[in-house]
Tab-separated table of C-alpha atoms in Angstrom:
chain	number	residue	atom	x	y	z
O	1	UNK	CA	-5.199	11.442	-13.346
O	2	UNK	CA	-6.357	7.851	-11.564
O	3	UNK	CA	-7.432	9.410	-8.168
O	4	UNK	CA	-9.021	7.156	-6.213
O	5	UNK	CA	-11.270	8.185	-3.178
O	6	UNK	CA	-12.884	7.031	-0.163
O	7	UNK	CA	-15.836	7.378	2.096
O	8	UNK	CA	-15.951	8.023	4.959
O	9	UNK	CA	-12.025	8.726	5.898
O	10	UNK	CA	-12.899	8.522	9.646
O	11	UNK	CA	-15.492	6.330	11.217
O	12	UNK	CA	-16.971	5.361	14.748
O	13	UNK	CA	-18.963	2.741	15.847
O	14	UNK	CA	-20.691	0.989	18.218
O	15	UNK	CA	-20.020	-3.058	18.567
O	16	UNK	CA	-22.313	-5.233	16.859
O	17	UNK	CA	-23.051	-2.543	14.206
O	18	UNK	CA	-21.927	-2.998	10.837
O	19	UNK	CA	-20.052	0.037	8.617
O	20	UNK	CA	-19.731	0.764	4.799
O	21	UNK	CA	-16.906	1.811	3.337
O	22	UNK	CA	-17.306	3.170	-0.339
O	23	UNK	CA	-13.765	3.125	-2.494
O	24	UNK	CA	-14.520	5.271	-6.348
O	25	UNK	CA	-12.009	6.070	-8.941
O	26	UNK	CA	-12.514	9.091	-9.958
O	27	UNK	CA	-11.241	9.867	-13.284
O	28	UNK	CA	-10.853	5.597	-14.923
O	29	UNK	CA	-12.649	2.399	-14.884
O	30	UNK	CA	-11.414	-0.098	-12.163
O	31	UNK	CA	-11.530	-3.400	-13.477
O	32	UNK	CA	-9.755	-4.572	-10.438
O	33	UNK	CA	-9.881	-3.038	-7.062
O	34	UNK	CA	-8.571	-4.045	-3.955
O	35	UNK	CA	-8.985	-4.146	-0.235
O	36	UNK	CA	-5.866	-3.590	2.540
O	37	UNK	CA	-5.472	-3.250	6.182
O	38	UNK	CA	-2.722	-1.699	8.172
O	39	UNK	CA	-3.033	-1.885	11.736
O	40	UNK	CA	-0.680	0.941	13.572
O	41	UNK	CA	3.178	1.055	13.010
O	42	UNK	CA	2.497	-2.049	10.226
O	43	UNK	CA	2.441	-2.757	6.935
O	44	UNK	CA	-0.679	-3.333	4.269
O	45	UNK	CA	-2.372	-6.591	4.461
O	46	UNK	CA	-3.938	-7.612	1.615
O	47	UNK	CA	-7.758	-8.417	2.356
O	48	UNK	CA	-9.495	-9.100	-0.698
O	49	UNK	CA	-9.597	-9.018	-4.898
O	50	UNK	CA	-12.433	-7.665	-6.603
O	51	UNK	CA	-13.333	-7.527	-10.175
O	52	UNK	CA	-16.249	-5.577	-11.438
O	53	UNK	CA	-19.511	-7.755	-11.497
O	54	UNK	CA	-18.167	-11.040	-9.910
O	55	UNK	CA	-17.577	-12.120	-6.370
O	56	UNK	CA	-14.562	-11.148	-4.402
O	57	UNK	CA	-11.451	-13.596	-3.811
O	58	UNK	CA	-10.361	-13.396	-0.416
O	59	UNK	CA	-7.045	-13.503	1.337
O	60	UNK	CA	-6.284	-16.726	3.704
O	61	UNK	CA	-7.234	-16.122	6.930
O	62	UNK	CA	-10.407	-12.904	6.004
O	63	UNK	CA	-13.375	-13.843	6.797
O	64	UNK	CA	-15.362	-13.221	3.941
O	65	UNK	CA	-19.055	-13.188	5.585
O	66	UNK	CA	-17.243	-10.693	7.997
O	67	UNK	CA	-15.947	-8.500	5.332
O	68	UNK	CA	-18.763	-8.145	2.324
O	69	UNK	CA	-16.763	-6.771	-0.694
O	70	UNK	CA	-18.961	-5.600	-3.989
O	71	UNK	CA	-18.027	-4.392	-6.902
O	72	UNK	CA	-21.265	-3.219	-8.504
O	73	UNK	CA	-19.683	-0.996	-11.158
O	74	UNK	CA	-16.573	-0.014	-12.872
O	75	UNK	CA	-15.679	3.082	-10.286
O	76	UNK	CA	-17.152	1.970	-7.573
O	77	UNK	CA	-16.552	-1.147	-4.742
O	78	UNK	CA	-17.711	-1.250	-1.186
O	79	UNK	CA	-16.260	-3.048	2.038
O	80	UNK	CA	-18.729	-3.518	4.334
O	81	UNK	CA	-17.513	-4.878	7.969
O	82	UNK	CA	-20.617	-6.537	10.037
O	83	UNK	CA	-21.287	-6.998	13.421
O	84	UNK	CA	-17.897	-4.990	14.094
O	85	UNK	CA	-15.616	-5.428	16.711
O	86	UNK	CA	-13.303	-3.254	18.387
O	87	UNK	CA	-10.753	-5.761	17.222
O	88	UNK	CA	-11.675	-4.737	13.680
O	89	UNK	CA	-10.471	-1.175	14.520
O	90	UNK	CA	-8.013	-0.583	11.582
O	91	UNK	CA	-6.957	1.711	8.698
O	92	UNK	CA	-8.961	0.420	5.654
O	93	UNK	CA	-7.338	1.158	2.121
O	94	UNK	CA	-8.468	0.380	-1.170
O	95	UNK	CA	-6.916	0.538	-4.397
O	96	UNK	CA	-7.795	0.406	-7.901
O	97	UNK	CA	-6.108	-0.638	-11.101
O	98	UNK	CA	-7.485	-0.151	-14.292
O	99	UNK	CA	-5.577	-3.167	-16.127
O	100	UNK	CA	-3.120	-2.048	-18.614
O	101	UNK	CA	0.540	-3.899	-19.041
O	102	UNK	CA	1.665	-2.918	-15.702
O	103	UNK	CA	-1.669	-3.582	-13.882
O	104	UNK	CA	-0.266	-0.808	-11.409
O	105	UNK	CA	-2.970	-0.028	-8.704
O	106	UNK	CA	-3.875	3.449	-7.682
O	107	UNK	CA	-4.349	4.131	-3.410
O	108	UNK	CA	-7.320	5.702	-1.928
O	109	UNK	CA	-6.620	7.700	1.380
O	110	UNK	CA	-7.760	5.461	3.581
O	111	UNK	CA	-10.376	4.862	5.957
O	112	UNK	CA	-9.850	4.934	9.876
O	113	UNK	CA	-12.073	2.689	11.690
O	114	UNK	CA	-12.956	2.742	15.096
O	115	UNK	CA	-15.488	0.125	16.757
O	116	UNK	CA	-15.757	0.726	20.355
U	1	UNK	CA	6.094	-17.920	-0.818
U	2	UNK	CA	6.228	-14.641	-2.624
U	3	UNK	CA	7.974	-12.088	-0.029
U	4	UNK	CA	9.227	-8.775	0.100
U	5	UNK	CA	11.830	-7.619	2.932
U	6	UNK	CA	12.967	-4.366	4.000
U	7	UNK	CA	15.688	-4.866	6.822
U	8	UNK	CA	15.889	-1.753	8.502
U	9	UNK	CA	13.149	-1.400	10.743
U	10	UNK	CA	13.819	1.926	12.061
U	11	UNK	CA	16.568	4.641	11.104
U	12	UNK	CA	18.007	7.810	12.719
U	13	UNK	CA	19.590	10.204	10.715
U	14	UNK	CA	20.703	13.991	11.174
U	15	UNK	CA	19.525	15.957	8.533
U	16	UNK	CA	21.786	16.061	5.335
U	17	UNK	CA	23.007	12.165	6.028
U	18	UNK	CA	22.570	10.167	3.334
U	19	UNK	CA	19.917	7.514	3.168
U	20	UNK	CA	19.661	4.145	1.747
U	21	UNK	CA	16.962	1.882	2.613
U	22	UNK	CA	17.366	-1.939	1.726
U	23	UNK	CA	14.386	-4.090	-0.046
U	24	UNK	CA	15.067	-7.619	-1.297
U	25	UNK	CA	12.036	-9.485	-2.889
U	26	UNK	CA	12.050	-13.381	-3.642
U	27	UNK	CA	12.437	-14.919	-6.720
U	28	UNK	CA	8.999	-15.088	-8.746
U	29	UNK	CA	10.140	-14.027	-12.443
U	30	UNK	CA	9.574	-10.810	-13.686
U	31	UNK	CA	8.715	-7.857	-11.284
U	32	UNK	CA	7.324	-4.483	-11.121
U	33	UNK	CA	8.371	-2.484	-8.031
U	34	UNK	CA	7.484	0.746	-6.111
U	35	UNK	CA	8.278	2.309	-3.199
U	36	UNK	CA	6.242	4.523	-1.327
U	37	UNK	CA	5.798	6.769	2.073
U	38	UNK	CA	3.366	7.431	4.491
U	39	UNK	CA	3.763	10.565	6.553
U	40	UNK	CA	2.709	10.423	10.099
U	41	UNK	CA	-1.383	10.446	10.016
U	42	UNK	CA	-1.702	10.326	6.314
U	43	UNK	CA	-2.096	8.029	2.941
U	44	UNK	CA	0.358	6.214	1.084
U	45	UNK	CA	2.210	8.543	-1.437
U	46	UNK	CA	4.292	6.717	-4.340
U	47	UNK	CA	7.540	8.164	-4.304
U	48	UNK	CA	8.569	5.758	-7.711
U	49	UNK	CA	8.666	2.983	-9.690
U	50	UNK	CA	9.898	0.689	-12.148
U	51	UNK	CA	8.520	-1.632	-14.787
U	52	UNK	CA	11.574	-2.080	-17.218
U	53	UNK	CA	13.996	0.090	-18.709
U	54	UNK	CA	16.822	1.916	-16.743
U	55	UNK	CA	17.547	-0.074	-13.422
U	56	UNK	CA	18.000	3.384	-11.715
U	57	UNK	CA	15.010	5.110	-11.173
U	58	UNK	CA	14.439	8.780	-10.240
U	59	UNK	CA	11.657	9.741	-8.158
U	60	UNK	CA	9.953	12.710	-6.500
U	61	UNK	CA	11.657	14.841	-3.659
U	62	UNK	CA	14.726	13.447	-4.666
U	63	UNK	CA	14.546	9.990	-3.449
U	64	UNK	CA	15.819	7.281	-6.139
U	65	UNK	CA	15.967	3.524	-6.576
U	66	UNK	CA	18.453	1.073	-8.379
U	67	UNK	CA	16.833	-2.461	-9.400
U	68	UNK	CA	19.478	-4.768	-9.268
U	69	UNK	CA	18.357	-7.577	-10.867
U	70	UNK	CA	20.851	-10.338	-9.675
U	71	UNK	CA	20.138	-9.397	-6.207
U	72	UNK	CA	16.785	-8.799	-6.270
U	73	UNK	CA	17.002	-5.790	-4.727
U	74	UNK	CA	15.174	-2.383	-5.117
U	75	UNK	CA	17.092	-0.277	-2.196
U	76	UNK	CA	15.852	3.791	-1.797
U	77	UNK	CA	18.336	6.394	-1.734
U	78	UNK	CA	18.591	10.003	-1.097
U	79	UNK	CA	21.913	11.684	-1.004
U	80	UNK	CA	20.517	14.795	1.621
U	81	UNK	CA	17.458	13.609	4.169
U	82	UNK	CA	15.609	16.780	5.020
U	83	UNK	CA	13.626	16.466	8.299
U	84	UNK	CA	10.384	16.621	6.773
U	85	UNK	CA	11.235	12.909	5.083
U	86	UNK	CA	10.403	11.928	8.443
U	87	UNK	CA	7.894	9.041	7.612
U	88	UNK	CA	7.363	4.895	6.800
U	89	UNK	CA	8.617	4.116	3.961
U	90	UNK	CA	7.533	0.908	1.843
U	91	UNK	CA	8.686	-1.282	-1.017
U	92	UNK	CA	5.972	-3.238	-2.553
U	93	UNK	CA	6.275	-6.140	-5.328
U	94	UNK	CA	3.809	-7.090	-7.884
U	95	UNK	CA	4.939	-10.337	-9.780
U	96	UNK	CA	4.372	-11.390	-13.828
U	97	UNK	CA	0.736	-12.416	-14.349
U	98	UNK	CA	-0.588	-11.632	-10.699
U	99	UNK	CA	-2.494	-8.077	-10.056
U	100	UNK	CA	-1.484	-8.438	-6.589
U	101	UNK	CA	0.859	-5.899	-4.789
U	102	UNK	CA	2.778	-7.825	-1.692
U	103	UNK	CA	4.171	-4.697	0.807
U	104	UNK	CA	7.262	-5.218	2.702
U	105	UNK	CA	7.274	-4.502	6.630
U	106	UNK	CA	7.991	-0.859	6.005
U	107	UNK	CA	11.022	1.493	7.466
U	108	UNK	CA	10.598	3.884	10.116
U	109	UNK	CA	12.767	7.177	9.069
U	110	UNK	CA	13.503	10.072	11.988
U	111	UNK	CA	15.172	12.808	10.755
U	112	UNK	CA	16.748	15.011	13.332
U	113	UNK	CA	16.876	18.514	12.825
């Protein structure tokens, strides 16, 4: 139980373009899901907080017009990076947590982006 | 700030050494705390644990974790490193009343074979 998945794992990109990344849980409802980056050899950064029908809540320092999080349903939250950089080249991770005492969040495989 | 340190950077070890890997955490009230690894070119695994209960925790592949309370630490052990534990390992935090996780800097284990 609570897999999480993401599309795509791997992505290239021109840029200036702009690339979706989809995070689902699988098998529970996410009421909370979250967005991380880990550039190489470091750890997660927390990006961004999203709860299921409202707007995100955003780390200091992420732009949030940069990095569109929605959370249109209870299994599903996308992070959408526009006009990307090569700068933004990163592993993306998301999690998801489906409340509960513990509130512990469940890790997608991550999504390696590449913005030449 | 809420933070989460692991002080060993990077550690050698010959295969069948023991391992202990340190994580402290500040002060923030009650905790929950994991530990996980990341294998070279894959996703986070969680290796274990703990919410309450027994401050010794026992996880998978035989790695294990005492919370010490008074020291706010949550340090990994594993009494034979095989060289496939080769990997970054890291401790993450999530405080009372806060859904966030914070994730220390991570260890960097070689195991030589």
């Amino acid at each position: 139980g609570a897999v999480v998945s993401q599309h795509p794992s791997w992505v290239i990109c021109k840029s200036g373009t702009s690339v979706k990344i989809e995070c689902r849980s699988l098998d529970f409802q996410a009421t909370t899901m979250f967005w991380y980056r880990q550039f190489p050899k470091q750890s997660l950064m927390l990006m961004a907080t999203s709860n299921e029908g409202s707007k995100a809540t955003y780390e200091q320092g992420v732009e949030k017009d940069k990095f569109l999080i929605n959370h249109a349903s209870l299994t599903l939250s996308t992070l959408t990076v526009t006009s990307a950089h090569p700068e933004d080249s990163s592993f993306y991770i998301c999690s998801a947590s489906g409340g509960g005492t513990n509130n512990e969040q469940f890790f997608g495989p991550g999504t390696r982006l590449t913005v030449l | 700030a809420q933070s989460v340190s692991q002080h060993n950077h990077h550690v050698i070890l010959s295969e069948a050494a023991s391992l202990e890997l340190g994580c402290n955490y500040s002060y923030g009230g009650t905790v929950n705390l994991f530990w996980y690894v990341q294998y070279p070119g894959q996703h986070l695994q969680l290796l274990l644990k703990y919410f309450s209960g027994d401050p010794l925790v026992k996880g998978i592949k035989g790695f294990e974790a005492e919370f010490i309370k008074s020291k706010f630490s949550f340090n990994l052990r594993k009494p034979s490193v095989q060289w496939s534990d080769t990997a970054e390992y890291f401790c993450a935090v999530s405080y009372s009343g806060t859904y966030k996780y914070i994730f220390g800097t991570g260890t960097r284990l070689k195991v030589l074979a």
